[in-house]
Short mmCIF file of C-alpha atoms in Angstrom, two decimals:
data_model
loop_
_atom_site.label_atom_id
_atom_site.label_comp_id
_atom_site.label_asym_id
_atom_site.label_seq_id
_atom_site.Cartn_x
_atom_site.Cartn_y
_atom_site.Cartn_z
CA MET A 7 98.34 120.25 -35.12
CA ARG A 8 99.78 119.57 -31.61
CA SER A 9 98.77 123.08 -30.58
CA ASP A 10 95.12 122.18 -31.04
CA ALA A 11 95.40 120.70 -27.58
CA ILE A 12 95.49 124.27 -26.16
CA LYS A 13 93.27 126.15 -28.63
CA LYS A 14 90.50 123.97 -30.12
CA GLY A 15 87.05 123.26 -28.77
CA MET A 16 84.78 124.60 -26.06
CA GLN A 17 86.80 123.11 -23.17
CA ARG A 18 89.84 125.11 -24.34
CA ALA A 19 88.07 128.48 -23.80
CA PRO A 20 90.24 129.17 -20.69
CA HIS A 21 93.34 128.34 -22.70
CA ARG A 22 92.35 130.63 -25.53
CA SER A 23 91.64 133.38 -23.00
CA LEU A 24 95.24 133.15 -21.79
CA LEU A 25 96.51 133.16 -25.37
CA ARG A 26 94.47 136.26 -26.19
CA ALA A 27 96.12 137.92 -23.16
CA CYS A 28 99.41 137.40 -25.04
CA GLY A 29 97.97 139.14 -28.07
CA VAL A 30 97.07 136.08 -30.18
CA THR A 31 94.35 136.95 -32.76
CA ASP A 32 91.51 134.77 -34.10
CA ALA A 33 93.41 134.33 -37.35
CA GLU A 34 96.57 133.23 -35.45
CA MET A 35 94.56 130.61 -33.58
CA GLU A 36 94.42 128.69 -36.87
CA LYS A 37 98.17 128.86 -37.50
CA PRO A 38 101.06 126.65 -36.25
CA PHE A 39 102.47 127.69 -32.88
CA ILE A 40 106.29 127.78 -33.12
CA GLY A 41 108.53 127.92 -30.05
CA VAL A 42 111.70 130.03 -30.34
CA ALA A 43 114.13 128.67 -27.74
CA ASN A 44 116.62 131.45 -27.16
CA SER A 45 119.72 131.12 -24.93
CA PHE A 46 120.37 134.90 -24.82
CA THR A 47 122.22 136.16 -21.81
CA ASP A 48 124.24 139.32 -20.96
CA ILE A 49 127.26 137.48 -19.54
CA VAL A 50 128.23 135.11 -22.40
CA PRO A 51 129.79 136.70 -25.54
CA GLY A 52 128.39 133.94 -27.72
CA HIS A 53 124.89 134.89 -26.65
CA ILE A 54 124.81 138.62 -26.23
CA HIS A 55 123.45 139.16 -29.74
CA LEU A 56 120.79 136.46 -29.78
CA LYS A 57 117.89 138.85 -29.08
CA GLU A 58 118.50 140.23 -32.58
CA VAL A 59 118.80 136.74 -34.09
CA ALA A 60 115.49 135.81 -32.42
CA LYS A 61 113.86 138.93 -33.90
CA SER A 62 114.80 137.79 -37.42
CA VAL A 63 113.61 134.26 -36.65
CA LYS A 64 110.25 135.51 -35.36
CA LEU A 65 109.75 137.73 -38.39
CA GLY A 66 110.42 134.77 -40.61
CA ILE A 67 107.92 132.61 -38.72
CA SER A 68 105.25 135.27 -39.01
CA GLN A 69 105.90 135.78 -42.72
CA GLY A 70 105.94 132.04 -43.22
CA GLY A 71 102.41 131.70 -41.72
CA GLY A 72 103.20 130.70 -38.13
CA VAL A 73 102.89 132.27 -34.70
CA PRO A 74 106.23 132.68 -32.79
CA PHE A 75 106.47 132.31 -29.05
CA GLU A 76 109.92 133.06 -27.64
CA PHE A 77 111.19 131.57 -24.40
CA ASN A 78 114.66 131.43 -22.84
CA THR A 79 116.97 128.80 -21.53
CA MET A 80 120.27 129.08 -19.65
CA ALA A 81 123.77 129.44 -21.06
CA ILE A 82 127.07 128.98 -19.19
CA CYS A 83 130.35 130.46 -20.53
CA ASP A 84 133.02 127.82 -20.18
CA GLY A 85 135.75 130.48 -20.31
CA LEU A 86 134.26 132.34 -17.29
CA ALA A 87 133.58 129.06 -15.48
CA MET A 88 137.11 127.75 -16.06
CA ASN A 89 139.46 126.68 -13.25
CA HIS A 90 137.07 127.10 -10.32
CA ASN A 91 134.05 125.37 -8.96
CA GLY A 92 131.80 126.97 -11.58
CA MET A 93 133.14 124.55 -14.19
CA ARG A 94 131.41 121.68 -12.37
CA TYR A 95 128.15 123.11 -13.67
CA SER A 96 129.14 123.40 -17.33
CA LEU A 97 128.64 119.87 -18.68
CA ALA A 98 125.80 119.29 -16.22
CA SER A 99 123.97 122.26 -17.72
CA ARG A 100 123.62 120.45 -21.02
CA GLU A 101 120.97 118.30 -19.36
CA LEU A 102 119.20 121.33 -17.90
CA VAL A 103 119.05 123.01 -21.30
CA ALA A 104 117.54 119.86 -22.84
CA ASP A 105 115.02 119.55 -20.01
CA THR A 106 114.01 123.20 -20.25
CA VAL A 107 113.30 123.09 -23.96
CA GLU A 108 111.50 119.79 -23.61
CA SER A 109 109.34 121.13 -20.75
CA MET A 110 108.39 124.30 -22.57
CA ALA A 111 107.46 122.52 -25.80
CA GLN A 112 105.48 119.80 -24.10
CA ALA A 113 103.68 122.00 -21.56
CA HIS A 114 102.48 124.34 -24.32
CA SER A 115 101.88 121.78 -27.10
CA LEU A 116 104.10 123.62 -29.59
CA ASP A 117 103.94 122.51 -33.20
CA GLY A 118 107.61 123.18 -33.96
CA LEU A 119 110.81 124.74 -32.65
CA VAL A 120 113.49 127.10 -33.76
CA LEU A 121 116.50 126.53 -31.49
CA ILE A 122 118.96 129.44 -31.00
CA PRO A 123 122.11 128.32 -29.17
CA THR A 124 125.75 129.29 -29.60
CA CYS A 125 128.15 127.89 -26.98
CA ASP A 126 129.50 124.55 -25.81
CA LYS A 127 126.72 122.78 -23.91
CA ILE A 128 123.78 124.74 -25.29
CA VAL A 129 124.05 123.46 -28.86
CA PRO A 130 124.11 119.76 -27.87
CA GLY A 131 121.52 120.36 -25.14
CA MET A 132 119.04 121.82 -27.60
CA LEU A 133 119.72 119.06 -30.16
CA MET A 134 119.05 116.50 -27.37
CA ALA A 135 115.72 118.17 -26.69
CA ALA A 136 114.87 118.22 -30.43
CA ALA A 137 115.64 114.51 -30.70
CA ARG A 138 113.71 113.70 -27.53
CA LEU A 139 110.61 115.69 -28.54
CA ASP A 140 110.75 114.59 -32.18
CA ILE A 141 108.62 117.53 -33.40
CA PRO A 142 109.77 119.65 -36.36
CA ALA A 143 112.83 121.61 -35.38
CA ILE A 144 115.58 123.76 -36.99
CA VAL A 145 118.70 125.24 -35.40
CA VAL A 146 120.17 128.70 -35.84
CA THR A 147 123.55 128.71 -34.16
CA GLY A 148 124.69 132.16 -33.15
CA GLY A 149 127.99 132.14 -35.00
CA PRO A 150 131.71 132.55 -34.29
CA MET A 151 133.40 135.63 -32.87
CA LEU A 152 135.78 137.47 -35.15
CA PRO A 153 139.43 136.83 -34.29
CA GLY A 154 141.29 139.56 -32.43
CA ASN A 155 144.45 141.15 -33.72
CA TYR A 156 147.57 141.47 -31.54
CA LYS A 157 150.76 142.91 -33.11
CA GLY A 158 149.51 141.82 -36.55
CA LYS A 159 148.60 138.27 -35.55
CA SER A 160 145.13 136.74 -35.24
CA VAL A 161 144.40 135.85 -31.64
CA ASN A 162 141.59 134.40 -29.58
CA LEU A 163 140.74 133.49 -25.98
CA ILE A 164 143.16 130.55 -25.88
CA ASP A 165 146.06 132.95 -26.56
CA VAL A 166 145.12 134.77 -23.39
CA PHE A 167 145.00 131.59 -21.31
CA GLU A 168 148.46 130.57 -22.65
CA ALA A 169 149.85 134.04 -22.13
CA VAL A 170 149.32 133.72 -18.35
CA GLY A 171 151.91 130.85 -18.44
CA GLN A 172 154.21 132.97 -20.62
CA VAL A 173 154.20 135.79 -17.97
CA SER A 174 155.01 133.23 -15.28
CA SER A 175 158.07 132.06 -17.28
CA GLY A 176 159.20 135.57 -18.19
CA LYS A 177 158.39 135.28 -21.88
CA MET A 178 155.77 138.04 -21.77
CA THR A 179 155.35 141.13 -19.61
CA VAL A 180 152.26 141.93 -17.56
CA LYS A 181 151.78 144.98 -19.77
CA GLU A 182 151.77 142.81 -22.93
CA LEU A 183 149.27 140.45 -21.26
CA ASP A 184 147.00 143.42 -20.59
CA GLU A 185 147.19 144.51 -24.23
CA LEU A 186 146.39 140.94 -25.40
CA GLU A 187 143.52 140.64 -22.92
CA ARG A 188 141.93 143.79 -24.32
CA CYS A 189 141.96 142.72 -27.98
CA ALA A 190 141.65 138.94 -28.05
CA CYS A 191 137.83 138.81 -27.81
CA PRO A 192 136.55 141.70 -29.97
CA GLY A 193 132.78 141.15 -29.59
CA ALA A 194 129.81 138.90 -29.97
CA GLY A 195 130.13 135.24 -30.97
CA SER A 196 131.63 131.96 -29.83
CA CYS A 197 135.45 132.05 -29.41
CA ALA A 198 137.14 132.32 -32.76
CA GLY A 199 138.85 128.94 -33.07
CA LEU A 200 137.52 125.48 -33.78
CA PHE A 201 136.73 124.93 -30.09
CA THR A 202 133.69 123.05 -28.84
CA ALA A 203 131.06 125.69 -29.61
CA ASN A 204 132.07 126.13 -33.24
CA THR A 205 132.72 122.48 -33.76
CA MET A 206 129.18 121.74 -32.53
CA ALA A 207 127.76 124.45 -34.84
CA CYS A 208 129.55 122.89 -37.82
CA LEU A 209 128.31 119.40 -36.88
CA THR A 210 124.75 120.71 -36.51
CA GLU A 211 124.95 121.80 -40.10
CA ALA A 212 126.54 118.50 -41.17
CA LEU A 213 123.72 116.67 -39.37
CA GLY A 214 121.22 118.53 -41.56
CA MET A 215 119.62 120.43 -38.65
CA SER A 216 120.57 123.96 -39.71
CA LEU A 217 120.62 125.70 -43.06
CA PRO A 218 123.76 125.68 -45.24
CA TYR A 219 126.56 128.06 -44.14
CA CYS A 220 124.89 128.61 -40.71
CA GLY A 221 127.72 126.93 -38.75
CA THR A 222 130.49 129.28 -39.94
CA THR A 223 128.53 132.50 -40.61
CA HIS A 224 129.91 134.88 -38.00
CA ALA A 225 127.85 136.54 -35.28
CA VAL A 226 128.40 140.02 -36.64
CA ASP A 227 127.69 139.13 -40.28
CA ALA A 228 124.32 140.27 -41.72
CA GLN A 229 124.14 136.87 -43.37
CA LYS A 230 123.42 135.44 -39.92
CA MET A 231 120.19 137.50 -39.76
CA ARG A 232 119.19 136.36 -43.21
CA ILE A 233 119.73 132.74 -42.27
CA ALA A 234 117.70 133.37 -39.09
CA HIS A 235 114.87 134.82 -41.15
CA GLU A 236 114.95 131.96 -43.62
CA SER A 237 115.04 129.38 -40.74
CA GLY A 238 111.88 131.04 -39.31
CA GLU A 239 110.11 130.71 -42.60
CA ARG A 240 111.42 127.20 -43.09
CA ILE A 241 110.19 125.83 -39.73
CA VAL A 242 106.58 126.61 -40.70
CA ALA A 243 107.00 124.63 -43.90
CA MET A 244 108.63 121.82 -41.89
CA VAL A 245 105.56 121.63 -39.65
CA GLU A 246 103.32 121.50 -42.72
CA GLU A 247 105.53 118.78 -44.25
CA ASN A 248 105.83 117.03 -40.86
CA ILE A 249 109.61 116.69 -41.13
CA LYS A 250 110.85 115.49 -37.74
CA PRO A 251 114.32 115.34 -36.23
CA SER A 252 114.25 111.51 -36.33
CA GLN A 253 113.91 111.73 -40.09
CA ILE A 254 116.94 114.03 -40.32
CA MET A 255 119.25 112.80 -37.53
CA THR A 256 119.46 109.22 -38.78
CA GLN A 257 122.32 106.79 -38.27
CA GLU A 258 123.64 107.88 -41.70
CA ALA A 259 123.51 111.54 -40.67
CA PHE A 260 125.44 110.89 -37.47
CA TYR A 261 128.01 108.97 -39.54
CA ASN A 262 128.34 112.11 -41.70
CA ALA A 263 128.70 114.32 -38.67
CA VAL A 264 131.51 112.21 -37.23
CA VAL A 265 133.30 112.19 -40.59
CA VAL A 266 133.11 115.97 -40.76
CA ASP A 267 134.28 116.24 -37.10
CA LEU A 268 137.34 114.17 -37.82
CA ALA A 269 138.09 115.98 -41.12
CA LEU A 270 137.86 119.36 -39.40
CA GLY A 271 139.93 118.24 -36.37
CA GLY A 272 137.17 119.39 -34.01
CA SER A 273 136.97 119.46 -30.21
CA SER A 274 137.34 116.20 -28.30
CA ASN A 275 134.14 117.15 -26.46
CA THR A 276 132.18 115.94 -29.51
CA ALA A 277 132.93 112.45 -28.27
CA LEU A 278 130.61 113.29 -25.35
CA HIS A 279 127.96 115.31 -27.17
CA ILE A 280 127.38 113.32 -30.39
CA PRO A 281 126.73 110.04 -28.47
CA ALA A 282 124.49 111.98 -26.03
CA ILE A 283 122.38 113.34 -28.87
CA ALA A 284 122.27 109.93 -30.55
CA HIS A 285 121.13 108.34 -27.31
CA GLU A 286 117.92 110.34 -27.53
CA LEU A 287 117.17 108.54 -30.79
CA THR A 288 118.00 104.95 -29.81
CA GLY A 289 114.36 104.00 -30.51
CA HIS A 290 114.94 105.10 -34.09
CA GLY A 291 117.85 102.76 -34.82
CA VAL A 292 120.63 105.25 -33.96
CA ASP A 293 123.74 104.12 -32.04
CA VAL A 294 126.92 106.19 -31.88
CA THR A 295 129.83 104.89 -29.79
CA LEU A 296 133.53 105.73 -29.31
CA ASP A 297 134.27 102.79 -31.61
CA LEU A 298 132.60 104.63 -34.48
CA PHE A 299 134.88 107.62 -33.90
CA ASP A 300 137.95 105.40 -33.85
CA ASP A 301 136.98 103.33 -36.87
CA LEU A 302 136.35 106.47 -38.98
CA SER A 303 139.39 108.26 -37.67
CA ARG A 304 141.61 105.66 -39.38
CA LYS A 305 139.83 106.31 -42.71
CA VAL A 306 139.11 110.05 -42.73
CA PRO A 307 141.96 112.51 -43.27
CA HIS A 308 142.34 115.77 -41.38
CA ILE A 309 141.85 118.48 -44.07
CA THR A 310 141.68 121.78 -42.10
CA SER A 311 144.13 123.29 -39.61
CA ILE A 312 142.15 125.71 -37.52
CA SER A 313 143.19 127.08 -34.14
CA PRO A 314 144.11 125.44 -31.78
CA SER A 315 145.42 122.78 -34.21
CA GLY A 316 146.80 125.38 -36.67
CA ASP A 317 146.96 128.99 -37.63
CA HIS A 318 143.67 129.39 -39.42
CA SER A 319 140.54 130.89 -37.85
CA MET A 320 136.83 130.19 -38.25
CA LEU A 321 136.70 133.24 -40.51
CA ASP A 322 139.24 131.59 -42.79
CA LEU A 323 137.11 128.43 -42.90
CA HIS A 324 133.97 130.42 -43.72
CA GLN A 325 135.66 132.42 -46.45
CA ALA A 326 137.11 129.21 -47.91
CA GLY A 327 133.63 127.85 -48.46
CA GLY A 328 132.32 126.78 -45.07
CA ILE A 329 130.83 123.45 -44.23
CA PRO A 330 129.23 122.96 -47.66
CA ALA A 331 132.72 123.11 -49.21
CA VAL A 332 134.07 120.65 -46.59
CA LEU A 333 131.16 118.28 -47.40
CA LYS A 334 131.95 118.65 -51.11
CA VAL A 335 135.52 117.52 -50.49
CA LEU A 336 134.26 114.63 -48.37
CA GLU A 337 131.56 113.61 -50.89
CA SER A 338 133.09 110.17 -51.48
CA LYS A 339 133.16 109.39 -47.76
CA ILE A 340 129.70 110.43 -46.60
CA ASN A 341 126.05 109.62 -47.23
CA MET A 342 124.81 112.23 -49.71
CA ASN A 343 121.17 111.21 -49.89
CA VAL A 344 120.26 111.92 -46.29
CA ARG A 345 117.35 114.26 -45.69
CA THR A 346 117.99 117.73 -44.21
CA CYS A 347 115.96 120.53 -42.67
CA THR A 348 115.77 122.23 -46.11
CA GLY A 349 113.50 119.42 -47.30
CA GLN A 350 116.19 118.46 -49.77
CA SER A 351 118.97 115.92 -49.62
CA LEU A 352 122.48 116.84 -48.53
CA LYS A 353 123.58 116.25 -52.14
CA GLU A 354 121.06 118.88 -53.36
CA ASN A 355 122.06 121.32 -50.65
CA ILE A 356 125.73 121.41 -51.64
CA LYS A 357 125.51 120.97 -55.39
CA ASP A 358 126.83 124.54 -55.99
CA ALA A 359 129.38 124.53 -53.10
CA LYS A 360 133.08 124.89 -53.90
CA VAL A 361 136.35 125.31 -52.12
CA VAL A 362 137.53 128.92 -52.55
CA ASP A 363 140.85 128.44 -50.83
CA ASN A 364 142.46 124.98 -50.89
CA THR A 365 145.14 126.06 -48.42
CA VAL A 366 142.42 126.25 -45.75
CA ILE A 367 140.25 123.31 -46.91
CA ARG A 368 142.68 120.84 -48.47
CA PRO A 369 141.81 118.03 -50.91
CA LEU A 370 141.71 114.47 -49.71
CA ASP A 371 144.99 113.67 -51.46
CA ASN A 372 146.86 116.46 -49.64
CA PRO A 373 145.59 116.50 -46.06
CA PHE A 374 147.23 118.05 -43.00
CA HIS A 375 147.19 114.53 -41.46
CA HIS A 376 146.27 111.18 -43.03
CA GLU A 377 144.06 110.28 -40.03
CA GLY A 378 141.15 112.16 -38.45
CA GLY A 379 141.50 114.76 -35.72
CA ILE A 380 140.41 112.53 -32.83
CA ALA A 381 141.77 109.17 -31.70
CA ILE A 382 140.34 106.76 -29.12
CA LEU A 383 142.90 105.08 -26.90
CA LYS A 384 142.33 101.92 -24.87
CA GLY A 385 144.41 99.77 -22.61
CA ASN A 386 144.75 98.80 -18.98
CA LEU A 387 144.52 102.46 -17.97
CA ALA A 388 141.33 103.08 -20.02
CA PRO A 389 139.50 99.78 -20.65
CA GLN A 390 136.36 101.55 -21.92
CA GLY A 391 138.27 104.19 -23.83
CA SER A 392 139.79 107.65 -23.69
CA VAL A 393 139.92 110.53 -26.13
CA VAL A 394 142.75 112.65 -27.59
CA LYS A 395 142.68 115.42 -30.17
CA GLN A 396 145.55 113.88 -32.16
CA ALA A 397 145.45 116.63 -34.78
CA ALA A 398 146.78 119.03 -32.11
CA VAL A 399 149.65 116.77 -30.98
CA ASP A 400 153.20 117.32 -32.22
CA GLU A 401 154.67 114.40 -34.15
CA ASP A 402 157.41 113.78 -31.52
CA MET A 403 154.76 113.34 -28.80
CA MET A 404 152.57 110.86 -30.66
CA LYS A 405 154.46 108.19 -28.66
CA HIS A 406 155.57 108.95 -25.14
CA GLN A 407 156.61 107.07 -22.02
CA GLY A 408 157.31 108.69 -18.69
CA PRO A 409 156.85 108.73 -14.95
CA ALA A 410 153.47 109.68 -13.53
CA LYS A 411 152.85 112.78 -11.42
CA VAL A 412 149.49 112.25 -9.81
CA PHE A 413 146.98 114.91 -8.63
CA ASP A 414 143.51 114.36 -7.23
CA SER A 415 142.16 117.67 -8.47
CA GLU A 416 142.82 120.27 -11.17
CA GLU A 417 143.78 122.89 -8.58
CA GLU A 418 146.57 120.72 -7.17
CA CYS A 419 147.97 120.24 -10.59
CA VAL A 420 147.87 123.97 -11.58
CA ASN A 421 149.64 124.92 -8.36
CA ALA A 422 152.35 122.33 -8.98
CA ILE A 423 152.92 123.54 -12.61
CA PHE A 424 153.36 127.18 -11.53
CA GLN A 425 155.67 126.08 -8.71
CA GLY A 426 157.92 124.29 -11.17
CA ALA A 427 157.17 120.79 -9.92
CA VAL A 428 156.37 119.43 -13.41
CA GLU A 429 159.37 118.45 -15.51
CA GLU A 430 160.09 117.47 -19.05
CA GLY A 431 159.09 113.86 -19.74
CA ASP A 432 156.46 113.69 -16.97
CA VAL A 433 152.99 112.21 -17.47
CA ILE A 434 150.55 114.28 -15.45
CA VAL A 435 147.52 112.39 -14.08
CA ILE A 436 144.56 114.45 -12.88
CA ARG A 437 141.87 112.17 -11.44
CA TYR A 438 138.58 112.37 -9.55
CA GLU A 439 137.44 114.93 -12.13
CA GLY A 440 135.06 112.61 -14.05
CA PRO A 441 131.28 112.97 -14.34
CA LYS A 442 130.75 111.58 -10.83
CA GLY A 443 134.17 112.29 -9.37
CA GLY A 444 134.20 116.02 -10.15
CA PRO A 445 131.33 116.00 -10.18
CA GLY A 446 130.63 117.57 -13.52
CA MET A 447 133.75 116.52 -15.53
CA ARG A 448 135.56 119.88 -15.53
CA GLU A 449 137.67 121.05 -18.44
CA MET A 450 141.39 121.16 -17.87
CA LEU A 451 142.27 124.23 -19.93
CA ASN A 452 144.24 125.97 -17.17
CA PRO A 453 146.85 123.22 -16.69
CA THR A 454 147.24 122.69 -20.39
CA SER A 455 147.53 126.42 -21.13
CA ALA A 456 150.02 126.80 -18.23
CA ILE A 457 152.20 123.98 -19.62
CA SER A 458 152.06 125.45 -23.14
CA GLY A 459 152.67 129.02 -22.00
CA ILE A 460 155.61 128.14 -19.75
CA GLY A 461 157.12 126.24 -22.64
CA ILE A 462 157.35 122.68 -21.28
CA LYS A 463 157.36 120.54 -24.41
CA SER A 464 157.48 116.83 -23.66
CA VAL A 465 154.75 116.49 -21.06
CA ALA A 466 151.54 114.48 -21.48
CA LEU A 467 148.39 114.90 -19.42
CA ILE A 468 145.84 112.19 -18.66
CA THR A 469 142.51 112.75 -16.90
CA ASP A 470 139.03 111.31 -16.33
CA GLY A 471 137.91 114.92 -16.74
CA ARG A 472 137.84 116.60 -20.13
CA PHE A 473 139.58 119.28 -22.12
CA SER A 474 138.51 122.54 -23.66
CA GLY A 475 138.14 122.53 -27.41
CA GLY A 476 141.00 125.03 -27.26
CA THR A 477 143.42 122.51 -25.75
CA ARG A 478 146.42 121.37 -27.76
CA GLY A 479 149.18 118.82 -27.11
CA PRO A 480 149.19 115.23 -25.85
CA CYS A 481 146.17 115.65 -23.56
CA ILE A 482 144.14 112.46 -23.07
CA GLY A 483 140.75 112.85 -21.45
CA HIS A 484 137.44 111.03 -20.78
CA VAL A 485 139.40 108.10 -19.28
CA SER A 486 136.74 105.47 -18.64
CA PRO A 487 135.83 104.06 -16.21
CA GLU A 488 136.63 107.10 -14.05
CA ALA A 489 138.65 106.92 -10.83
CA MET A 490 135.63 107.58 -8.55
CA GLU A 491 133.92 104.56 -10.08
CA GLY A 492 136.99 102.36 -9.28
CA GLY A 493 138.62 102.81 -12.68
CA PRO A 494 142.35 102.02 -13.12
CA LEU A 495 143.25 105.72 -12.90
CA ALA A 496 142.64 105.47 -9.16
CA ALA A 497 145.50 102.97 -8.90
CA VAL A 498 148.21 105.22 -10.36
CA GLU A 499 150.99 106.31 -8.00
CA ASP A 500 153.75 108.87 -8.44
CA GLY A 501 156.64 107.41 -10.47
CA ASP A 502 154.60 104.68 -12.20
CA VAL A 503 155.63 104.50 -15.83
CA ILE A 504 152.83 105.23 -18.30
CA ARG A 505 153.08 104.48 -22.00
CA ILE A 506 151.12 106.42 -24.59
CA ASP A 507 151.00 105.25 -28.26
CA ILE A 508 148.50 107.27 -30.24
CA PRO A 509 149.19 105.54 -33.59
CA LEU A 510 148.52 102.15 -32.02
CA ARG A 511 145.67 103.65 -29.86
CA GLU A 512 147.20 102.39 -26.57
CA LEU A 513 147.24 103.87 -23.08
CA GLU A 514 149.00 101.58 -20.58
CA ILE A 515 150.42 101.72 -17.06
CA LEU A 516 153.38 99.42 -16.68
CA ILE A 517 152.37 97.50 -13.60
CA SER A 518 151.19 93.91 -13.31
CA PRO A 519 147.49 92.92 -13.24
CA PRO A 520 147.82 91.57 -9.64
CA GLU A 521 149.42 94.86 -8.51
CA MET A 522 146.60 96.81 -10.18
CA GLU A 523 143.99 94.69 -8.47
CA GLU A 524 145.63 95.01 -5.08
CA ARG A 525 145.90 98.81 -5.30
CA LEU A 526 142.28 99.26 -6.39
CA LYS A 527 141.06 96.93 -3.65
CA ASN A 528 142.76 99.02 -1.02
CA LYS A 529 142.10 102.44 -2.51
CA ILE A 530 140.27 105.00 -0.38
CA HIS A 531 138.64 107.58 -2.63
CA PRO A 532 138.50 111.25 -1.55
CA LYS A 533 135.27 112.33 0.00
CA LYS A 534 133.46 115.25 -1.69
CA GLU A 535 130.22 116.60 -0.31
CA PHE A 536 127.90 118.43 -2.65
CA LYS A 537 124.31 119.62 -2.40
CA GLY A 538 121.69 120.80 -4.84
CA TRP A 539 121.80 120.02 -8.56
CA LEU A 540 125.38 118.75 -8.48
CA ALA A 541 124.46 116.07 -5.89
CA ARG A 542 121.69 114.87 -8.10
CA TYR A 543 123.88 114.94 -11.19
CA ARG A 544 126.55 112.94 -9.40
CA LYS A 545 124.12 110.14 -8.63
CA MET A 546 122.69 109.94 -12.14
CA ALA A 547 125.61 110.66 -14.52
CA THR A 548 126.88 107.82 -16.67
CA SER A 549 130.51 107.21 -17.72
CA ALA A 550 132.16 109.54 -20.24
CA ASP A 551 132.32 106.77 -22.88
CA GLU A 552 128.52 106.82 -22.79
CA GLY A 553 128.36 110.59 -23.24
CA ALA A 554 128.04 111.44 -19.50
CA ILE A 555 124.27 111.38 -19.92
CA LEU A 556 121.81 111.02 -17.02
CA ARG A 557 120.17 107.75 -16.10
#
């Protein structure tokens, strides 16, 4: 066992002495040491219940014949970080989460890991660590939040963001906003729609890294504790069987995860996170690019319509059969013989799964859309690609052409929207918000929510930043290369005509190549001074089309 490095032989007497100080017995010295990486914190709803989840995991580990050692890592709430400088730290924190888990596992020679994340960057960060370490690991995602209820309608955090715009346009009163605010987020769990956190939980299950039904089992459901207990037991067996992440997260498994992502209509942030996780496994023959997303998007239909793309909630998806049922529907389009954390194949895991409600999980011959939820657009404005959640775009905006209104920061744009400076038909451009330009690639939920809440219909938004999983509408993000790196977005001027054609996967600015070259040659980028972690991140972050990983 790896842990023999800290507990076997005469020279490890000092190490054993320290372990005994932690209460480790003679009998436990002979058992596998299992790390329990917990992202519990008091300030993030998705994580406030994870102490209890960890208790169930640790009990399972003990009953399975292992010794649990819990440690913590950080968790940032994107909702709380939204629309101020705090959001610069959100995507960057993914790398810190991965580094923390790696550091703890390596420093203490742990034999295996149970990873307990819930929200947006924590799930991919922990998966990156698991792939990097390549020691037996299993994931217990914390589960979705129940939807709120406002005047008989299911609501979630995105409804509150959009309601701010509705108040500004007189469609809602301040009193109604207050009532909505108080009921939209009823308790523990990741926000109730198919936003980034829940998308990543579903994809973790599709990858084979968590037990069946884990991704959609809600935070307040006792089934979550049972899954946690079973996962604790299972990791000890995985250590004994030496089942490693590289044997589970294969190229075929990533293929499956992208298929499921597209079929669900998940968050566009997966186009950052899935390649970033795959990058940790490049030595194992894994390569996931934006081209894979686009190729599969043309072949995989969109079979669920969950908020923000539709009216269903994560609770509806779970009650309709969860991810096993989705996989059952997609059986003809995925690799069924891949290995999973259960020790069995995906085919064996879902043999008894069934769709309970085919209005929530539709069959392949009756999808919500005939293409997948995400589309990759390229053109002279995004030579290396850009990402749009096409499942959340109205049919009449799948093609759009209009004049650019250019902003060099999110704040400038939000102020302009609330001052009435954005008009029907405009194409909003928010630049210098990419991985380096931000730095940190902030999410643009406030401008998109303001537009939606105010009721402006025919406006598109393009950015080298990114969007919340709760964003809907013709919002194109991850434009690569980014403006700060001299990408074409830096050349756009107010009034330039921009053409968007999602069916043809095109994003173009209607100026000549010489004009583009001349503008970029003379462009002076805004100066932004940062210190600490963000300054380091800015120097090391790659382009969004590469997952905004660090090099």
